[in-house]
Short mmCIF file of C-alpha atoms in Angstrom, two decimals:
data_model
loop_
_atom_site.label_atom_id
_atom_site.label_comp_id
_atom_site.label_asym_id
_atom_site.label_seq_id
_atom_site.Cartn_x
_atom_site.Cartn_y
_atom_site.Cartn_z
CA MET A 18 141.60 -45.31 24.38
CA GLU A 19 138.15 -46.37 25.54
CA ASN A 20 136.60 -45.09 28.74
CA CYS A 21 137.17 -47.35 31.67
CA GLU A 22 135.96 -47.65 35.22
CA HIS A 23 138.70 -47.07 37.82
CA LEU A 24 138.29 -48.60 41.28
CA ARG A 25 140.81 -48.48 44.10
CA TYR A 26 141.17 -51.09 46.82
CA LEU A 27 143.25 -50.64 49.97
CA GLU A 28 143.80 -54.03 51.55
CA PRO A 29 144.55 -54.00 55.27
CA SER A 30 147.79 -55.63 56.38
CA ARG A 31 147.49 -58.99 58.08
CA GLY A 32 150.25 -60.60 60.05
CA THR A 33 153.42 -60.77 58.03
CA ARG A 34 151.74 -59.91 54.71
CA PRO A 35 151.92 -56.18 53.91
CA SER A 36 148.85 -54.25 52.84
CA ARG A 37 148.14 -53.73 49.14
CA ASP A 38 147.07 -50.58 47.34
CA LEU A 39 145.50 -51.66 44.05
CA THR A 40 143.73 -49.93 41.17
CA PHE A 41 141.34 -51.98 39.04
CA LYS A 42 140.53 -50.71 35.53
CA PHE A 43 137.50 -52.31 33.90
CA TYR A 44 137.12 -51.61 30.16
CA PRO A 45 133.88 -51.94 28.16
CA ASN A 46 135.46 -54.57 25.89
CA GLY A 47 136.03 -56.84 28.93
CA LYS A 48 139.71 -56.04 29.39
CA LEU A 49 140.94 -55.69 32.98
CA ILE A 50 144.11 -54.07 34.25
CA ILE A 51 145.15 -54.37 37.89
CA VAL A 52 147.90 -52.00 39.01
CA ASP A 53 149.82 -52.29 42.27
CA ASN A 54 150.04 -48.60 43.20
CA ASP A 55 153.06 -49.15 45.46
CA THR A 56 155.26 -50.65 42.74
CA GLY A 57 153.53 -49.46 39.56
CA THR A 58 153.44 -53.02 38.21
CA THR A 59 150.45 -54.76 36.69
CA MET A 60 149.01 -57.90 38.19
CA ASN A 61 147.04 -60.89 37.02
CA PRO A 62 143.76 -61.76 38.82
CA ARG A 63 145.39 -65.11 39.76
CA GLU A 64 147.86 -63.18 41.93
CA LEU A 65 145.06 -61.82 44.11
CA SER A 66 144.06 -63.44 47.38
CA GLY A 67 141.88 -62.75 50.38
CA GLY A 68 140.17 -59.38 50.43
CA SER A 69 141.60 -58.16 47.14
CA TYR A 70 140.30 -61.26 45.31
CA ASP A 71 136.87 -60.89 46.94
CA PHE A 72 136.79 -57.21 45.91
CA TYR A 73 137.74 -58.11 42.33
CA VAL A 74 135.03 -60.78 42.03
CA ARG A 75 132.30 -58.55 43.48
CA GLN A 76 133.26 -55.60 41.28
CA ARG A 77 133.50 -57.78 38.17
CA ILE A 78 130.00 -59.14 38.77
CA ALA A 79 128.62 -55.63 39.43
CA TYR A 80 130.31 -54.33 36.26
CA ILE A 81 128.81 -57.13 34.14
CA LYS A 82 125.33 -56.48 35.60
CA ARG A 83 125.58 -52.73 34.86
CA ASP A 84 126.79 -53.44 31.34
CA LEU A 85 123.95 -55.88 30.66
CA THR A 86 121.36 -53.47 32.08
CA ALA A 87 122.69 -50.67 29.87
CA LYS A 88 122.58 -52.91 26.78
CA ILE A 89 119.06 -54.12 27.56
CA SER A 90 117.90 -50.51 27.95
CA LYS A 91 119.61 -49.49 24.74
CA TYR A 92 118.26 -52.30 22.57
CA ALA A 93 114.88 -52.96 24.20
#
């Protein structure tokens, strides 16, 4: 399988909602896998909220910028 970028996010607990321990796997072909480390299940980005959604969006943007910079350097 292709190389991927693994990022872990530990969401603090808030009120009645328990904390989340998530791993985000970003693949060069654009595929994304989000794993809930507590249950071992995969998640859809639509299931994220609050801090975990903010983390996902920021990391996705950073990943796209790095990928574009690498491609510009390679083909320039």
